[in-house]
């Protein structure tokens, strides 16, 4: 039983060796960020973090908030829920962070959301798209400053209803995100335009290496238009396969993130034209001085154009700073009170945090991919703005979902 | 030393260790309690795998599926039914064991790699069902905010519960490993043909071993739910199975406590190195390579061997 | 005790055993000889359950055991040892035999007793009998070849068999080891009243210890009789000449 | 849901597409099979080498400005780079471990999947990378009214070429014959005075070359990212097992089963397409526990 004893000793010594929590310097507000910084999702998450840092640095340079400096620590979740959840616990239990932020993984966001509810730490969701976060599973401590599947779906439905298509096909990632966005588009579209019909659906696993089989199956059914509910890493290969098979020329299709910079930039000028997409942000739209100034700052700092994640990072920083200023003290309860119905300025205009569900009301831009001289990648054209309030589900609807 | 004597000493040491771990609940901050609970849960899982891997020589390549089954079973009982929680804690390992029996019946006649690969395929089917059955299992979002009973719902409560359950399970598994069944099991690992020739029902024992391993993996699953309050399909994905396998090999798969140590090493590396650099998998990889070259039988295997040599001289 | 009738086993058209028959009486030492490829090993595999015969019967104490799986055959009282050393390398000598003893006493399903304290008397008696008692705690992989071969026999004894089947017990042994093993086997048979069925290339050994000899060729039994008559039999000589031819071909 | 009739043309086309996907799977898993069959190493790092192959292809092709020549150069160079990496790995570390347990070798190669994953992240960053096939392989042509991508045709031609090459290598060359003999009985080959270690090195490098080639060929059809290694490796292992360990034709057959069940599954039951290949593996292993074709061991 020396061994058992040795094991216990080992465990103890490990605990001693663990970096002891540095005494938090007085007058700092610590933000803990758990997100996936490795693998494909980091294309999106790096922008959130970088824009957040940019904005925090500005705030700190201007004297901070209520005399406090804002600091942040990041942890890589590797897109795994268990790793992310332990990291979140580490940040809350050991680093005693004031606010949690993250993540791109919906399952992890839901898990951390639940943890934050128990620990009474405000949690700002910056990229996860599940509508459950502020919908059915919402609570006092969770805020979303990103669009979600319900909002994107409704925005897309509003846009698509104006087009002449009647026979649809739905295809997408066999993943909560894919199904949720497809359902949201389809249910809203059916309400707005009852005569549409659904010919069929196809679903592929996330990370599907070859889309040609799916595309040929869809083409053989001859729909008027296709709703492609794919996100993240599958966007690029799908667009590539669409180009290779001439899919975009045969059937028009909508793909939520098709117009985003992270999707279009790697494809260069070989991206398919005429694909309809929606997004919260483009570095070239809106063409406001505020946006141009932000893009300039971002480019100066990171030598690249900001993608959609950047707007979430920026909004997070402004909401955090604004809410503490408004509350006048650094206390979670006061922070939550201040966040509700608060409005901040941003490159995409004024954004309000809705009080009833803690969901930021973000405008949505619907555009079509097009080659434009001056860029070595495609950009969105014919941009239509769908205002935040038009895509939000009603507060009564949220209340009903939460009651379930 | 007389055998009776060692038996008593062992029991005393084990009880002492459990008591020591429980005392820690009074002094340690709760983050470390959480980390310890995680290590013990993962360690129990790895030990349950090693029951068949190290002691049975079976290439159990998809052990996580039983862990996930236990966790999901408890989570579903707690969230979807009004049944008492203890029933859930009882049913979950049984459900895992049942799955172990079903998969075992299909796979056990195959040998080595083929056994492992069929298990991966079957396990992936189970995973796919959990992953897609949104209305029932929550799909890839998983289930969060699982209402664990209040007594064990706090960090300290959960920690104490994990220590007690892990201690009890390890004790039972230790008995199994040192029992005639365990000895025969190691015999099967080394030489299944010879075992048949001396009158041992090899497939029967392997099947029983798998059911037991699945049962304890299910227990580990319920502990995970207690500690984290969440379940998600990652818990039964094959990459996790590979990780557990690595823990066993790392700690020493021919020893009883090796997997526990391996689990501790990996969890700690992940947490400690992870808070310094995002390249912690690189560090883990290098550590593994060093271990393979310098401690080929795993950490504990080496310690034990060193001890034997010293005793021999 | 053991009676084999009209046993047939084919492998993809090749008749490995083709109507062999064999008779072993209690307490007898019977050798099976024959040229390479005559079907001796296959015959043994059929008896011990490694293979399932296509046709024919294997009667052990009057009951047909053809087609039973190996562990059930063993339970009926037939134990075998192997041509190549076939032991549990990572276990100690004691544990090697202990497994067989535990299996014999149907204790392998016992989950909660401490194995290292069970059946010690029986196990140690066997080890003393074969002369391995002083090496009981050694890990098997570290033993000499000769000791491993003896251990092989000890494991077989652990099953407390009524009939032992041995496939070339002295294969790969030096002359001294062969002689020692020979003595050991004779002694064991006499002491324990075992029945022994074995096959062997070493004719000297066969003719010195076998009570009766069965000669196989191309899967068939040519003759089974006492050594003198086998030695005198014409067909046996032919078989061996023929066998030698196929061997060198 | 999918009520629209499946036309014969659509089915045939699906089969062809499935077969072109089979090509990649075959090339990768034949390499794995070779290593597994001859060296008995369950090389989990095989997927990482495939990923590295794809990334190197991207870099080389980009160096030449994504021209037709650049792609061809990449197709030649990338697998060689991967082979070089594997040679260093084998001579430097792996060759010292051949007498260890299979599972320790598994642990070793697993360690390298971790290391390679982070190295790739350090070198190429974590952005998506995308590579375009040269102009003459882009677009599609009509096949019975449905588009058939040219690149798929290219793959369909490459597959049999690689298979033929491998067959010649294993059956007609000295090293191939030695390797096959060594797979069956290592001591025997050692005993007749051949340096098995060198043969093993050669086989390992060839196997890894194939992983690199698979990565290079797949590069234009999907985005090149981290995580590519994960998806392919489990499929490759399953293919090798159902085909018959170490059997080149088995790898081809297994890959065809995998590619086709996937492609046709989509056509008949899109919602459950994900389940079809796993089902196929389960069925194959239940009926033929040692794979479809003769396994080496």
mmCIF file of C-alpha atoms in Angstrom, chain B residues 10 17 141 178 223 287:
data_model
loop_
_atom_site.group_PDB
_atom_site.id
_atom_site.type_symbol
_atom_site.label_atom_id
_atom_site.label_comp_id
_atom_site.label_asym_id
_atom_site.label_seq_id
_atom_site.Cartn_x
_atom_site.Cartn_y
_atom_site.Cartn_z
ATOM 1 C CA UNK B 10 -4.179 -3.258 2.636
ATOM 2 C CA UNK B 17 -6.494 6.880 1.770
ATOM 3 C CA UNK B 141 -26.027 20.198 -27.964
ATOM 4 C CA UNK B 178 -7.014 -10.562 -7.412
ATOM 5 C CA UNK B 223 -19.918 10.614 -11.508
ATOM 6 C CA UNK B 287 5.955 13.679 -22.754
#
